[in-house]
CSV table of C-alpha atoms in Angstrom, one decimal:
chain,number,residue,atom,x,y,z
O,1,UNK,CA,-48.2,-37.7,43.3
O,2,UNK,CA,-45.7,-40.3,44.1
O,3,UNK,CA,-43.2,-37.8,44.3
O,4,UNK,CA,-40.2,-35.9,45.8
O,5,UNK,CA,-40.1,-31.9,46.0
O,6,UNK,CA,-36.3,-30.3,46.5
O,7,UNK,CA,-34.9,-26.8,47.0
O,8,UNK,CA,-31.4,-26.8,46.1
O,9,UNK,CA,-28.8,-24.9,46.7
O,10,UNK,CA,-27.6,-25.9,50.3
O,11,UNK,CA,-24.1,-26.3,51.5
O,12,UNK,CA,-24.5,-29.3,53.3
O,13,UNK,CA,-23.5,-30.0,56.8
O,14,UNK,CA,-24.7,-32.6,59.6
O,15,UNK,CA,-24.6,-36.6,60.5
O,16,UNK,CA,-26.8,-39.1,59.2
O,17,UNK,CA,-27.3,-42.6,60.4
O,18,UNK,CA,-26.6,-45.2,57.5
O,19,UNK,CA,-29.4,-48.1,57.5
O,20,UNK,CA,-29.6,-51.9,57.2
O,21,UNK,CA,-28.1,-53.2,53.8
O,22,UNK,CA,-30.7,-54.0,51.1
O,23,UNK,CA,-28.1,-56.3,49.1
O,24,UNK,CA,-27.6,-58.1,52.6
O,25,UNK,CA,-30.9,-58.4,53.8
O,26,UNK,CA,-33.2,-59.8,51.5
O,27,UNK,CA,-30.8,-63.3,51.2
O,28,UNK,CA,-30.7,-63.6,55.2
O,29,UNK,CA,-34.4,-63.5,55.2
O,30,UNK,CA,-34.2,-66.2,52.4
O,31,UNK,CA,-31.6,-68.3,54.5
O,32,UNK,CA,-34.1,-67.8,57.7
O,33,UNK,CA,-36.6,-70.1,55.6
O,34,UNK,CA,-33.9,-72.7,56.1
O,35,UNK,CA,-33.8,-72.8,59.7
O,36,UNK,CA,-36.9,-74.6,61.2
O,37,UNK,CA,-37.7,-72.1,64.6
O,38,UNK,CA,-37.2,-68.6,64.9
O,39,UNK,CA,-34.7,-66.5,63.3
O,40,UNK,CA,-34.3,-62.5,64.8
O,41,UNK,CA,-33.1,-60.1,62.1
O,42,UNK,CA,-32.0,-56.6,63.7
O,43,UNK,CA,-31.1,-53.4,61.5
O,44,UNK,CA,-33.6,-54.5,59.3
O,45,UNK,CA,-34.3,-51.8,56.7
O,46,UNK,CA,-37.7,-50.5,56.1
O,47,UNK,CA,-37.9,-50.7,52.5
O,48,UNK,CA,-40.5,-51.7,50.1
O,49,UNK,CA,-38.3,-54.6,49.0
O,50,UNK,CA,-38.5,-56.1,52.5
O,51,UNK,CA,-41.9,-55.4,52.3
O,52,UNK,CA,-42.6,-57.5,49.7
O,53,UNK,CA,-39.8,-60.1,50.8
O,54,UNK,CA,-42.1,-60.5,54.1
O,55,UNK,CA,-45.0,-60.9,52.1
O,56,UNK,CA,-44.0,-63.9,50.0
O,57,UNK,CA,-42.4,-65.2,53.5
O,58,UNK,CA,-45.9,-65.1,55.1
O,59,UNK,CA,-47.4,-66.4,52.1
O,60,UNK,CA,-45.7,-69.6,53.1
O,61,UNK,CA,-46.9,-69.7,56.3
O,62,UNK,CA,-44.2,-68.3,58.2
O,63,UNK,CA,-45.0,-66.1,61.3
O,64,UNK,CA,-43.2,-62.4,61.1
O,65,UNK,CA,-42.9,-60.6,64.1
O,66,UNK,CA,-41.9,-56.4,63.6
O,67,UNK,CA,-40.8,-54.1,66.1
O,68,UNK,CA,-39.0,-51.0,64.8
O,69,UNK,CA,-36.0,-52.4,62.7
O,70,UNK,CA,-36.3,-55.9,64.5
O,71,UNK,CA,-37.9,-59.1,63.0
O,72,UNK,CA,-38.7,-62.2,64.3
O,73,UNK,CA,-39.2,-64.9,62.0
O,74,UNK,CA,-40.9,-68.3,62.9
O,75,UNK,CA,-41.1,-70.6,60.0
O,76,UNK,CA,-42.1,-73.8,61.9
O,77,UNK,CA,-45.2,-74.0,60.0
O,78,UNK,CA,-43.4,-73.6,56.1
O,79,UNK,CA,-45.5,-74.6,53.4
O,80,UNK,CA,-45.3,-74.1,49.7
O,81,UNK,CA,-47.9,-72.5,48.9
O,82,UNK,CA,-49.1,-70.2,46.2
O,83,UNK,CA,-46.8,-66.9,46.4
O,84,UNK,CA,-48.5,-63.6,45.4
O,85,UNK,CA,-47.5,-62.7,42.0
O,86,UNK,CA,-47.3,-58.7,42.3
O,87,UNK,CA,-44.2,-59.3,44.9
O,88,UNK,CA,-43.0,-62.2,42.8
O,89,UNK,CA,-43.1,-59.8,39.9
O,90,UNK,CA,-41.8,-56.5,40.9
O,91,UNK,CA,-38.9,-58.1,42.6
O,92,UNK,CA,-36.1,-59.4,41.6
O,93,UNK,CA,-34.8,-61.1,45.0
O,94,UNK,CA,-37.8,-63.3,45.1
O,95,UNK,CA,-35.6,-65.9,43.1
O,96,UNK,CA,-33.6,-66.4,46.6
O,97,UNK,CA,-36.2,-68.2,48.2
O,98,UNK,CA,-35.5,-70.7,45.2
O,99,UNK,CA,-32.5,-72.8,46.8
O,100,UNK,CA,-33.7,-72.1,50.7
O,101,UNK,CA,-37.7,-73.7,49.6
O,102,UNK,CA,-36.1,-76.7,48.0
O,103,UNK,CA,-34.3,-77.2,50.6
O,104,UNK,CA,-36.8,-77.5,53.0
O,105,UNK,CA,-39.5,-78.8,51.1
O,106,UNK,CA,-38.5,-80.0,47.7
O,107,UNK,CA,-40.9,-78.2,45.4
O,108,UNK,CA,-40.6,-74.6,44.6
O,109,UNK,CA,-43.9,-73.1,41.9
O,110,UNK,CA,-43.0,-69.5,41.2
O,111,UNK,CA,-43.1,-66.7,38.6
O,112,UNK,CA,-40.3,-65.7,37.0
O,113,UNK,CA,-39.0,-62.6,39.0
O,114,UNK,CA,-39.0,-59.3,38.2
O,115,UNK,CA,-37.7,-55.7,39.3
O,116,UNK,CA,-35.2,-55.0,37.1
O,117,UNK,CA,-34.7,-52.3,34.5
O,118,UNK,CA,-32.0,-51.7,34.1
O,119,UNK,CA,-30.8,-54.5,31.7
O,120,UNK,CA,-31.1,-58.1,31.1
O,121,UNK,CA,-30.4,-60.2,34.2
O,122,UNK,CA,-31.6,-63.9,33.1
O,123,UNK,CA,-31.9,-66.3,36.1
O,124,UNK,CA,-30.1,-68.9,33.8
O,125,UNK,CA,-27.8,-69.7,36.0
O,126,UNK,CA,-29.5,-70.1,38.7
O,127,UNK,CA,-31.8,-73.1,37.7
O,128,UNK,CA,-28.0,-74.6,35.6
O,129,UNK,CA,-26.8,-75.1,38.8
O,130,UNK,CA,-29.5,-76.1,40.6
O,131,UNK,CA,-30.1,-79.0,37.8
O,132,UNK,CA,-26.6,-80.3,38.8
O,133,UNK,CA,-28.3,-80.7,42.6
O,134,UNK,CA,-30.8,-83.0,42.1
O,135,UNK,CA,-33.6,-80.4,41.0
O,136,UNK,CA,-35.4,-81.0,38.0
O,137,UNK,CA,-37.0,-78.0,36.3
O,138,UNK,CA,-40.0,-77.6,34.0
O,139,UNK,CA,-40.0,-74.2,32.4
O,140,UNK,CA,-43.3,-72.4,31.3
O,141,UNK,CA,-44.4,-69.3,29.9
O,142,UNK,CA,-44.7,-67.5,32.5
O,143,UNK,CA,-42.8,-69.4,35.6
O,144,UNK,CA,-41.2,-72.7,36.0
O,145,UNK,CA,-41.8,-75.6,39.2
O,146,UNK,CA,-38.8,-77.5,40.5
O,147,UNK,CA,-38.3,-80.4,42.3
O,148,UNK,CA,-36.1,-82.4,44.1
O,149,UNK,CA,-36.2,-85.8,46.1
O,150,UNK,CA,-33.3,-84.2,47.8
O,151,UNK,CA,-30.7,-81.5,46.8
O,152,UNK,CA,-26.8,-82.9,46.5
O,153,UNK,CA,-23.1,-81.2,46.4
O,154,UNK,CA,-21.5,-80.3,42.9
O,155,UNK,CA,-18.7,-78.6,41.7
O,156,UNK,CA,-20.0,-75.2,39.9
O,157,UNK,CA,-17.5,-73.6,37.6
O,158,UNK,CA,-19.9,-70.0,36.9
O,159,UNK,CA,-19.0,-69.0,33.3
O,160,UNK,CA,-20.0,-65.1,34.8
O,161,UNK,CA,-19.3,-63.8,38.3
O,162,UNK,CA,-23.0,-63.4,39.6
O,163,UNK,CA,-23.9,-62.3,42.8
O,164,UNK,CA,-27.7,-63.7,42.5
O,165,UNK,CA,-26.2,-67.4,41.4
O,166,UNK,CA,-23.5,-67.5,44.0
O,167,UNK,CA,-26.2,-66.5,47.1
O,168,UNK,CA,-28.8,-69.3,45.2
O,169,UNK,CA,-26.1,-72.4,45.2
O,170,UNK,CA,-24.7,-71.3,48.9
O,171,UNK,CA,-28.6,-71.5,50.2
O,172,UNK,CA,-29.5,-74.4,48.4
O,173,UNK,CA,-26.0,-76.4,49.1
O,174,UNK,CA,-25.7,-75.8,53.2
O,175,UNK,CA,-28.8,-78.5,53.8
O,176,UNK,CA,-27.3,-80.8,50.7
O,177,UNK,CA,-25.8,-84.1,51.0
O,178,UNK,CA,-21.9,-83.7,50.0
O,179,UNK,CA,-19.8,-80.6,49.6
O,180,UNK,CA,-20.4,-77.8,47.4
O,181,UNK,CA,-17.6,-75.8,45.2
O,182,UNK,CA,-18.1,-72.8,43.7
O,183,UNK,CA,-15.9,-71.1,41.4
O,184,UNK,CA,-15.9,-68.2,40.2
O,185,UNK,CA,-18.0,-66.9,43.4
O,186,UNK,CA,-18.6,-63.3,43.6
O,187,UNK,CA,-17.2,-61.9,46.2
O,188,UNK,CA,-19.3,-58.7,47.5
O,189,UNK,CA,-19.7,-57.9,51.1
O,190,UNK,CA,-23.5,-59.0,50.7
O,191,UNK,CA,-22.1,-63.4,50.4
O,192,UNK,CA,-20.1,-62.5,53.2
O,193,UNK,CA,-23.2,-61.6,55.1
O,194,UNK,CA,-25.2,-64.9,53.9
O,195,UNK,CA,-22.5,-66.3,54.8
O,196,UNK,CA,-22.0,-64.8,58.4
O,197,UNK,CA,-25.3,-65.4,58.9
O,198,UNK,CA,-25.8,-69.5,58.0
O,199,UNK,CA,-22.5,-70.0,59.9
O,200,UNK,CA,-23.7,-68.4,62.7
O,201,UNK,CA,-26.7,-71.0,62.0
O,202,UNK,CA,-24.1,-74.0,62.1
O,203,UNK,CA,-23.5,-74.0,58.5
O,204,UNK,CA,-19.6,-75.1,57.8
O,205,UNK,CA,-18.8,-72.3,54.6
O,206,UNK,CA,-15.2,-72.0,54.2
O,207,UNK,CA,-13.6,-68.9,51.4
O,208,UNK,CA,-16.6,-66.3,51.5
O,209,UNK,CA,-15.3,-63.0,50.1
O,210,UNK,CA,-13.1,-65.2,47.5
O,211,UNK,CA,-13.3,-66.4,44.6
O,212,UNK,CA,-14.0,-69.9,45.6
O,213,UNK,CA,-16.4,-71.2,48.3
O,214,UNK,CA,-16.6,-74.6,49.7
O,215,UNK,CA,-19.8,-75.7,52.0
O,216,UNK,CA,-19.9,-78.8,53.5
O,217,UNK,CA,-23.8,-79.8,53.8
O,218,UNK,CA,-24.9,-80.6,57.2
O,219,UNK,CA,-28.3,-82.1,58.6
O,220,UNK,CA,-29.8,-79.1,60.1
O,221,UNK,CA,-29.3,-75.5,61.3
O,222,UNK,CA,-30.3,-73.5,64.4
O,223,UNK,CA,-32.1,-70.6,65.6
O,224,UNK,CA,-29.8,-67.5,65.3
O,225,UNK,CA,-29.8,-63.8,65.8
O,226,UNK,CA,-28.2,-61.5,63.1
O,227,UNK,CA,-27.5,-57.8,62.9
O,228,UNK,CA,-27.8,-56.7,58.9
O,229,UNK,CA,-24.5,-54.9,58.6
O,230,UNK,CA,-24.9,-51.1,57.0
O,231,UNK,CA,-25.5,-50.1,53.5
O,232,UNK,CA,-22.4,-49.2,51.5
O,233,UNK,CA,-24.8,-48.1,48.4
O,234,UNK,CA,-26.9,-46.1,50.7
O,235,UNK,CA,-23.5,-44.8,52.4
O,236,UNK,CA,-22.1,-44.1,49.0
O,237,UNK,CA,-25.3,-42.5,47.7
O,238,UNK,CA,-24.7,-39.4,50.4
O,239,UNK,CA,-21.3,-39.3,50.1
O,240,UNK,CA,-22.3,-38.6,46.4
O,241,UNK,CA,-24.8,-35.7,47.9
O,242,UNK,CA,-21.9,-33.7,49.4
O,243,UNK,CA,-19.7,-34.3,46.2
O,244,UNK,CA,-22.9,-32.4,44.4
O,245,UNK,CA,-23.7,-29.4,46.5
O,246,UNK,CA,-20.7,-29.0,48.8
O,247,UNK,CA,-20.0,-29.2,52.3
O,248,UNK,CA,-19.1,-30.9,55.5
O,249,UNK,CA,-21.4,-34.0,56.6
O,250,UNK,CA,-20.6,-37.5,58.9
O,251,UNK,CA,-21.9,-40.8,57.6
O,252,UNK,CA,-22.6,-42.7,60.9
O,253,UNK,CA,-22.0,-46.4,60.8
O,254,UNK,CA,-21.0,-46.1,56.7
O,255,UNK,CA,-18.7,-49.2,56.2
O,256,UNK,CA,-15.3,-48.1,54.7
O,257,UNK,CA,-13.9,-50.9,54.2
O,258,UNK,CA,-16.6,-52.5,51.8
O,259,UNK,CA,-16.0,-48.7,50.0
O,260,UNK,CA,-12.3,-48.5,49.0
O,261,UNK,CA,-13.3,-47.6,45.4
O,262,UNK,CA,-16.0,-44.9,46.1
O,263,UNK,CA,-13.7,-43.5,48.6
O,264,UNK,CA,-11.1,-43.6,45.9
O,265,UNK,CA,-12.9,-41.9,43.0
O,266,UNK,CA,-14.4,-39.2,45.4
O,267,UNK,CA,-10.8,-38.7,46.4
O,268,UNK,CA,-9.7,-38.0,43.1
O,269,UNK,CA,-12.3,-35.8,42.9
O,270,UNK,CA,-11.3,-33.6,45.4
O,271,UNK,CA,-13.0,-35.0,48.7
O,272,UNK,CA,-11.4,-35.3,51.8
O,273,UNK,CA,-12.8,-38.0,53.5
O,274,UNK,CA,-11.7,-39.5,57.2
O,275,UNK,CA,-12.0,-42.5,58.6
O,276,UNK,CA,-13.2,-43.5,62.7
O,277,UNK,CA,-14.5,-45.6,64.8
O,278,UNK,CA,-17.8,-44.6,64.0
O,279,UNK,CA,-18.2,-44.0,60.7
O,280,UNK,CA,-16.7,-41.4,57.5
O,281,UNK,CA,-16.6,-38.1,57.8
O,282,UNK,CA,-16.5,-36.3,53.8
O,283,UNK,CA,-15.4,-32.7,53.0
O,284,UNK,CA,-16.0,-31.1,49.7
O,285,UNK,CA,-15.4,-27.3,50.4
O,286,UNK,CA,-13.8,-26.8,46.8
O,287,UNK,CA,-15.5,-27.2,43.1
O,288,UNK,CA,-14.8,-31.0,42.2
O,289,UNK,CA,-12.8,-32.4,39.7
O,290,UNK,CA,-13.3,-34.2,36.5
O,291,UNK,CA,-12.8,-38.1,36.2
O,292,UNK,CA,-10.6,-39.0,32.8
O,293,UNK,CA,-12.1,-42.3,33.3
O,294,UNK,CA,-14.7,-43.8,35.9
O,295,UNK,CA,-15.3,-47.9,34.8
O,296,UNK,CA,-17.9,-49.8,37.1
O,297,UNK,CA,-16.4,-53.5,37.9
O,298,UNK,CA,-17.8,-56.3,39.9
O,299,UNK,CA,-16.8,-56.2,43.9
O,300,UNK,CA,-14.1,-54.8,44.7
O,301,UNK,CA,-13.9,-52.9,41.3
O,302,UNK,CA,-16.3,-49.6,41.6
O,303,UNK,CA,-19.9,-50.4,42.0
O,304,UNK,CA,-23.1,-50.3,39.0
O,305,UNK,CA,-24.8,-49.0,41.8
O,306,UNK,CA,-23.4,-45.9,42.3
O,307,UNK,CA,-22.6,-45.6,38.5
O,308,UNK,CA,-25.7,-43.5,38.1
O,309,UNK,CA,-24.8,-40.7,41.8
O,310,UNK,CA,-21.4,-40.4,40.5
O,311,UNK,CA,-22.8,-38.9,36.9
O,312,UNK,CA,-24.7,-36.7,38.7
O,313,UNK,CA,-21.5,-35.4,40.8
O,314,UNK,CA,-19.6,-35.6,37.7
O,315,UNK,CA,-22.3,-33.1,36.1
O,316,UNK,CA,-20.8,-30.4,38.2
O,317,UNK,CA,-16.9,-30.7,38.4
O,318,UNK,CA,-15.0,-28.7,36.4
O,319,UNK,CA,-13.3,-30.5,33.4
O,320,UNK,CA,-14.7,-33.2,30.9
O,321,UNK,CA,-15.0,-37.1,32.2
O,322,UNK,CA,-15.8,-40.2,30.6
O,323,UNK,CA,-17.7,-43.2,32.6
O,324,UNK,CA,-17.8,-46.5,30.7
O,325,UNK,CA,-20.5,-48.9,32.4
O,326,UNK,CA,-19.4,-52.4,32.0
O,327,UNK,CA,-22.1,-54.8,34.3
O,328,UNK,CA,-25.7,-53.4,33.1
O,329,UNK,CA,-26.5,-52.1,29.6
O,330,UNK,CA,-29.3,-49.5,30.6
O,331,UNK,CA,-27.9,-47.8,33.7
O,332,UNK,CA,-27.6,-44.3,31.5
O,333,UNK,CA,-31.3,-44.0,31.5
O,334,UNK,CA,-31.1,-41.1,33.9
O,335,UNK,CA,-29.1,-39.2,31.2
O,336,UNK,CA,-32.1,-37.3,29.5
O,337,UNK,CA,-33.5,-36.3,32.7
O,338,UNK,CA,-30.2,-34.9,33.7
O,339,UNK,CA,-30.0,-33.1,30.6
O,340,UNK,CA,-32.9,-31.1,31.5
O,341,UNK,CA,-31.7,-29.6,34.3
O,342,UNK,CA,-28.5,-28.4,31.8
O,343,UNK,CA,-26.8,-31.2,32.2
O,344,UNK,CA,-23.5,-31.8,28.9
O,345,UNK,CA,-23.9,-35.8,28.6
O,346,UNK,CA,-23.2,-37.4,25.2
O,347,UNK,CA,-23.9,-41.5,25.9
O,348,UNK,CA,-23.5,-44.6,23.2
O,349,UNK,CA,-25.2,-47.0,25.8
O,350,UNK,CA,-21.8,-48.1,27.6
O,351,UNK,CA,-19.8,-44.9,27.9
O,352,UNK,CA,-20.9,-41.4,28.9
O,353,UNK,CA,-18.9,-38.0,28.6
O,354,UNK,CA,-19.9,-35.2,30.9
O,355,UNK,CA,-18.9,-31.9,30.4
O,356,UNK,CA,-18.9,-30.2,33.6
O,357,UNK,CA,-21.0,-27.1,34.2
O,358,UNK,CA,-21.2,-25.0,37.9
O,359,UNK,CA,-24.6,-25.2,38.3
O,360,UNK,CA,-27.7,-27.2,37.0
O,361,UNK,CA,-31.1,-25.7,37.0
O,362,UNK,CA,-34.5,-27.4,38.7
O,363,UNK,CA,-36.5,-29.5,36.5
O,364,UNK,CA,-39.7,-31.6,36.9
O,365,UNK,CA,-38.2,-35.2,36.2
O,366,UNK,CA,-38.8,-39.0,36.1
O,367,UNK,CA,-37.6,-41.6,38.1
O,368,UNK,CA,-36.8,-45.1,35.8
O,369,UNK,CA,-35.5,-47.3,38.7
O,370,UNK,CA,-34.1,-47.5,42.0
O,371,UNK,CA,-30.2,-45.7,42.0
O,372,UNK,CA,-30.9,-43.8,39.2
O,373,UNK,CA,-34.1,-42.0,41.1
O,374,UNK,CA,-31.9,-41.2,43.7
O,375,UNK,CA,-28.9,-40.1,41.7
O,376,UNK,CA,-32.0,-37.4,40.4
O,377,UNK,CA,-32.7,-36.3,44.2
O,378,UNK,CA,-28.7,-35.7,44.8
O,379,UNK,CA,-29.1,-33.7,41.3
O,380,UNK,CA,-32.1,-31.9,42.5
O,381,UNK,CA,-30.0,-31.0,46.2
O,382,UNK,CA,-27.3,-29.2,44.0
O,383,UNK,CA,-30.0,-27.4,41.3
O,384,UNK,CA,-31.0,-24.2,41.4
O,385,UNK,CA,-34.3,-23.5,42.1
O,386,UNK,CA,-37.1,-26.8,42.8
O,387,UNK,CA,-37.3,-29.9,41.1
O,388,UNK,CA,-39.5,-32.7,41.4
O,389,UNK,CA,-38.9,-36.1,40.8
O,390,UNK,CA,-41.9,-38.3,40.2
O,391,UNK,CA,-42.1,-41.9,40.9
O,392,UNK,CA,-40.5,-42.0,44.4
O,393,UNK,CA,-41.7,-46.1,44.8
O,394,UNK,CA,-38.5,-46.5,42.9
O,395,UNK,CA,-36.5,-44.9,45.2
O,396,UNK,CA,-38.2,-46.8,48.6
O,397,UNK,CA,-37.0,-50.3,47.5
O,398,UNK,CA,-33.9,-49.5,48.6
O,399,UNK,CA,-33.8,-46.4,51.2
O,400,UNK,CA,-35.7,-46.2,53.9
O,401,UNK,CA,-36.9,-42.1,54.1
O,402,UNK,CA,-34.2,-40.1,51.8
O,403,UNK,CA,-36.0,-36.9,52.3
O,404,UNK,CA,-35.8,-37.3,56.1
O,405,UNK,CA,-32.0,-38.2,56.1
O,406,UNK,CA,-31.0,-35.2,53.2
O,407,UNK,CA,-32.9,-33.1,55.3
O,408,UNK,CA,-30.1,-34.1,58.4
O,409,UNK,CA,-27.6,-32.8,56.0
O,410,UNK,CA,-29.4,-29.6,55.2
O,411,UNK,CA,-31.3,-30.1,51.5
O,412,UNK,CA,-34.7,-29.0,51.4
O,413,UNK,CA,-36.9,-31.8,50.9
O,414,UNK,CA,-40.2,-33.3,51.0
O,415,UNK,CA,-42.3,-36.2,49.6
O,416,UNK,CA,-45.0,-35.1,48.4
O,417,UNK,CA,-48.4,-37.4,48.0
C-alpha cells in the first residue's frame, strides 16, 4: 500500500534520538568523490536519498562499505561512467556530484536531476558558474556533458542565495587552480558541514556560514573521517508533533543552535522549550496560539521546510494566522488534504490563512512530497479517529523510520505494506 496508518489522539511524552542530516549528507558523500582513498561517513542516515546517492557513487566505480549508520567509501577506482537514470531522475542532489566528477576527471554526462515538486528549482546557476571555471557545457534535451581540461578560481557574484550553487562551486573550486570567491553564499548549517568536512580533508575554506566564501585551491586532499551532524528539519518536524497533539517529549541530539527560528515561532505559540547538553526538551501542555504572521526566509530566517509541519500545528491553535511562503511556489499542496480532515485554510499560492479549530478528524490522504507527507502524519497524530497517508516513499527520502520514532513519543503508528 505504500502507506502510513495512525490513531490519534495521544498526549505525547518520551525521548527520541534525532538522525543524520539529509541536507548535510548527501554533499559530503559528493566531496568524498574528491578524495582519492577512503573516506568514513558516521551518523549516516538511512534514507532513500542516500540510497540512491550510493547508487550513482557505485555506478562510478567506487567501493561503499555499510555497517549500521557507518560508511566507508573507497573511490580509488573513480570512473565516469554511465549513471543510472531512475536515481539521476528522482533526485535532486545528484547535481552535486557535478563540481566533485569534474574535478577529478574532467567529464561529467548526466541527466538533468530531478526530485522536486515542489516548485521550479533550475540548475542554471550551477552550470553559469561552472562555465566561469574552465567547464564547457553542451546542453540537450534531456541532460547536458561538461568538460574541462582543468577547472580554475573565479569570482561568483550569485544574483539568488542558493544553497545547491554555493555547495556546487565550493566542490568544484577546492581542487581548482587559483582562489575562489563567492558572494552571495548561502549560509545554512548544511555549507558549514561541506565545509567542515573538505577542511578536515586539507581543503583551505575561509567565511563558511557568511555571506562570502573564499577557497584557495590546493593539489590534493586526504582520507578523513566525518560524523554527519543531526537533522534540524527532522528535529523541527517532532517539535512540530508535540505543538499538534500536546505533551511533554525530549529531542536527543536536536541542534538548537541551527533552530533559533523554529524555537522562536513554537515559542510564540505557546511551547516551552529548554535547552541542554544533550538535546531540547519541548512542553505544549496548553492549546496553542495563533501566528499573525509566519514568513519562511532563507537560513537563518524560518525554514521552507518546516513551512508545511507548522500549517499543520497552526490548524489547531486557537485564533486566525497567516503564513506567507516566500522560497518555493507549491509548498501549499498539502492544503486540500488538510482540509479533509476539517482543516479552515484559504491559500492564493504564496499566503495561507488558517483558522484554528480544536480538533481535526482522520482522513485517508495523499502524500505530494517529502515535508509536506510528514506535516500529514503530525496531522494524523493530533486527528481524531485513523488516518492514512498514502505514498510513504515520499516521506523515506528524508527520515529514516517516522512511525518507529512517533511511536517513542506515544502516537499510534504503523506502515502499512
Amino acid at each position: 500500500m505504500d502507506a502510513i496508518q495512525i490513531y490519534g489522539g495521544n498526549c505525547l511524552k518520551g525521548e527520541v534520538k534525532i538522525q543524520g542530516s539529509k541536507n548535510a549528507v548527501l554533499p559530503v558523500l559528493a566531496a568524498a568523490l574528491l578524495i582519492n582513498g577512503t573516506c568514513e561517513i558516521e551518523n549516516c542516515p538511512i534514507i532513500s536519498d542516500v540510497h540512491h546517492m550510493l547508487r550513482l557513487l557505485e555506478s562510478l566505480c567506487c567501493v561503499i562499505t555499510k555497517k549500521n549508520h557507518t560508511l566507508k567509501i573507497n573511490t580509488q577506482n573513480l570512473s565516469c561512467c554511465d549513471m543510472p537514470s531512475d536515481s539521476v531522475g528522482v533526485m535532486r542532489s545528484s547535481i552535486m556530484l557535478l563540481g566533485a566528477l569534474l574535478a577529478r576527471v574532467g567529464s561529467v554526462s548526466m541527466q538533468y536531476p530531478g526530485g522536486c515538486v515542489i516548485g521550479e528549482r533550475p540548475i542554471d546557476l550551477h552550470l553559469q558558474a561552472l562555465r566561469k571555471m574552465g567547464v564547457v557545457i553542451e546542453e540537450r534535451d534531456d541532460g547536458f556533458l561538461a568538460q574541462t581540461n582543468g577547472l580554475v578560481g573565479a569570482i561568483h557574484k550569485l544574483p539568488r542565495v542558493s544553497v545547491g550553487a554555493t555547495e556546487n562551486i565550493i566542490l568544484a573550486a577546492v581542487l581548482a587552480k587559483g582562489d575562489t570567491i563567492i558572494e552571495n553564499a548561502a549560509k545554512e548549517p548544511e555549507i558549514c558541514a561541506l565545509c567542515d568536512f573538505l577542511s578536515m580533508a586539507g581543503a583551505e575554506i575561509e567565511g563558511a556560514g557568511t555571506d562570502r566564501i573564499l577557497i584557495h585551491g590546493v593539489e590534493k586532499l586526504h582520507e578523513v573521517s566525518y560524523k554527519v551532524p543531526a537533522d534540524r528539519i527532522v528535529a523541527g518536524t517532532y517539535l512540530c508533533a508535540c505543538l499538534c497533539c500536546g505533551g511533554e517529549i525530549f529531542l536527543n541530539e536536536a541542534p538548537y543552535e541551527q533552530m533559533e527560528a523554529v524555537i522562536d515561532a513554537a515559542s510564540h505559540m505557546g511551547a516551552d522549550i529548554e535547552k541542554s547538553t544533550d538535546g531540547i526538551k519541548v512542553a505544549c501542555l496548553e492549546r496553542r496560539k495563533a501566528l499573525p504572521e509566519l514568513c519562511t526566509e532563507i537560513y537563518p530566517g524560518f525554514p521552507t521546510d518546516l513551512q508545511s509541519a507548522f500549517l499543520t500545528a497552526l490548524t489547531l491553535a486557537e485564533g486566525k494566522s497567516v503564513i506567507k511562503e516566500e522560497i518555493f511556489e507549491n509548498r501549499f499542496r498539502i492544503v486540500p488534504e488538510l482540509r479533509k480532515m476539517g482543516a479552515i485554510i484559504s491559500c492564493d499560492g504564496h499566503t495561507a490563512v488558517v483558522e484554528g479549530q480544536k480538533k481535526l478528524n482522520g482522513a485517508i490522504l495523499d502524500a505530494n512530497e517529502l515535508r509536506g507527507g510528514a506535516a500529514l502524519v503530525l496531522a494524523g497524530s493530533a486527528a481524531d479517529g485513523k488516518t492514512i497517508v498514502y505514498n510513504r516513499h515520499f516521506i523515506e527520502r528524508g527520515y529514516e523510520d517516522i512511525c518507529s520514532d512517533l511511536r517513542k513519543l506515544g502516537v499510534r503508528c504503523e506502515v502499512v505494506d
